[in-house]
Structures are given as C-alpha cells and as structure tokens.
Short mmCIF file of C-alpha atoms in Angstrom, two decimals:
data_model
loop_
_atom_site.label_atom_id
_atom_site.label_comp_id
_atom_site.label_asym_id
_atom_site.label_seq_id
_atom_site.Cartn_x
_atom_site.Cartn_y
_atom_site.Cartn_z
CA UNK L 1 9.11 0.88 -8.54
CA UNK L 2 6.22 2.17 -6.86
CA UNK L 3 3.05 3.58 -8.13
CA UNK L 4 3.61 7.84 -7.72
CA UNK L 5 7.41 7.09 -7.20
CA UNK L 6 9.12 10.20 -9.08
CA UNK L 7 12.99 11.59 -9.03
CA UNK L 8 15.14 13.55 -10.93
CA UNK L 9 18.39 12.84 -12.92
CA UNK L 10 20.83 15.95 -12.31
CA UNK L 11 24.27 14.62 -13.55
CA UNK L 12 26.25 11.63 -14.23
CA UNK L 13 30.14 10.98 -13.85
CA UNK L 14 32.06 8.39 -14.14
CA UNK L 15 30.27 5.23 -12.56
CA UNK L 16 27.91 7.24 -10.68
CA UNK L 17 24.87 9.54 -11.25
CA UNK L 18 23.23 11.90 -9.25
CA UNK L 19 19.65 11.81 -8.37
CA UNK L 20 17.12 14.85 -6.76
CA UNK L 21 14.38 12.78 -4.44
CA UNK L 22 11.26 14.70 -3.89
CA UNK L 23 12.04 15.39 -0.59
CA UNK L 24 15.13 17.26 -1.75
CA UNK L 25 18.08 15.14 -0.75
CA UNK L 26 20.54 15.22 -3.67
CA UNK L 27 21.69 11.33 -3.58
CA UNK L 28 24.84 9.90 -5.41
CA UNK L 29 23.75 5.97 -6.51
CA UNK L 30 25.77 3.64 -9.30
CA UNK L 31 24.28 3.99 -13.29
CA UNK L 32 24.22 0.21 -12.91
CA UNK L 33 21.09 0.87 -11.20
CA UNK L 34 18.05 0.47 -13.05
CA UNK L 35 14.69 2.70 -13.25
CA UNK L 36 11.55 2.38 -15.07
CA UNK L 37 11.50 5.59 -17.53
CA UNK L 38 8.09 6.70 -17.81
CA UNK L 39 4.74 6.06 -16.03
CA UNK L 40 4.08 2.56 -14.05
CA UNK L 41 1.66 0.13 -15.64
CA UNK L 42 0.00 -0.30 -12.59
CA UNK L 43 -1.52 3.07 -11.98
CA UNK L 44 -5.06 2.53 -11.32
CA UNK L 45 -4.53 -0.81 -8.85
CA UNK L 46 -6.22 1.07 -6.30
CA UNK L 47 -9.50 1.92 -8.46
CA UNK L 48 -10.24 -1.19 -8.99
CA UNK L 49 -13.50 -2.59 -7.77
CA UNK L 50 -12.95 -6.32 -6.52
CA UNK L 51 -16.46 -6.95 -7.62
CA UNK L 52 -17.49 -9.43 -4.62
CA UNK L 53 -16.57 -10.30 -1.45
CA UNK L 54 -15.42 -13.81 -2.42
CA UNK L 55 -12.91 -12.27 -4.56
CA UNK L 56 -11.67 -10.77 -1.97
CA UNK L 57 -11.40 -13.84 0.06
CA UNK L 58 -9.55 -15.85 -2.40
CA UNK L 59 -6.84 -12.81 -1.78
CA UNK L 60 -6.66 -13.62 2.18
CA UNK L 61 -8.65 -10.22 2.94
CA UNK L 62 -11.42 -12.10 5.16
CA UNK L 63 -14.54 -10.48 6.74
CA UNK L 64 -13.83 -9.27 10.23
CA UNK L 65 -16.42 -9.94 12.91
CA UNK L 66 -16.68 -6.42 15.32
CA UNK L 67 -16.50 -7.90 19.16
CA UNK L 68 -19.84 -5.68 19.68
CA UNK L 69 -21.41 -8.55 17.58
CA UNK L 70 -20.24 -11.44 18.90
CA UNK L 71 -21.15 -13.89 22.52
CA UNK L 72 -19.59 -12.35 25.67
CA UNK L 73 -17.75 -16.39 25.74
CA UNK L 74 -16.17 -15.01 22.54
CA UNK L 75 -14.72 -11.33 22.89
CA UNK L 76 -14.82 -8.84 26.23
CA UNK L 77 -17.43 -6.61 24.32
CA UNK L 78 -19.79 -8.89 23.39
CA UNK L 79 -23.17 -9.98 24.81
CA UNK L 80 -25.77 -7.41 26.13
CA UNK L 81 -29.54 -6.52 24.83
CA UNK L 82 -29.99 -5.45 21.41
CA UNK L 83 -27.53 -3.15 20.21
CA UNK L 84 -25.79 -2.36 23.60
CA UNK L 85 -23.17 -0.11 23.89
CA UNK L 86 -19.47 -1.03 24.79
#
C-alpha cells in the first residue's frame, strides 16, 4: 500500500498465489489477500509544497530551536559572543 510498492504475480493454486518481491524472494501468501492493481493515488505526497509554516504546525511538525541559539540556562551549547562556535 505504499507509494513505489511494486511485485509480481507468478502463479496461483488452489488457495494460494505466488508473488516475486523486488528483492527476489519468491513468497507464497493466500488470494484472500488484497492489492491495489495499478498506480497509488497518492504519488506526488512528497511534492507537495505545504505553503507556510503554520500549515505545517497545525500537522505537529513544529520549528526546532538549534541549542547554538539558545541561553547557556537553556541547552549545554548555548550562550557565548555573537555567533560562537560549539
């Protein structure tokens, strides 16, 4: 069910089919299995711009503050003149 997601359908018997995985391994699975025939609808999820950054935040992806930036009270690499290094 994933986007890329791609096998092969070699044989079926009896309640059984028999599937080639990209990587080669020949596996035996149940035909009461289901498979989405085709391409996925969802093929250009990761193209898509989120347009701003509160978008993003309504998803629970929040900014991340780098310790270099913050007061040496608030993370071990913080603090020091101008842009200091580590």
């Amino acid at each position: 069910r994933a986007v890329g997601a791609v096998t092969k359908l070699i044989a079926k018997e009896g309640k059984s089919a028999t599937l080639k995985l990209p990587s080669g391994e020949v596996r035996l699975i149940s035909k009461n299995c289901l498979a989405t025939v085709g391409q996925v609808g969802n093929v250009g999820v990761n193209q898509k711009s989120s347009g701003r950054a509160g978008s993003k935040c309504w998803l629970g992806k929040r900014r991340v503050a780098r310790g270099v930036v913050m007061n040496p009270v608030d993370h071990p690499h913080g603090g020091g003149e101008g842009s200091a290094p580590i």
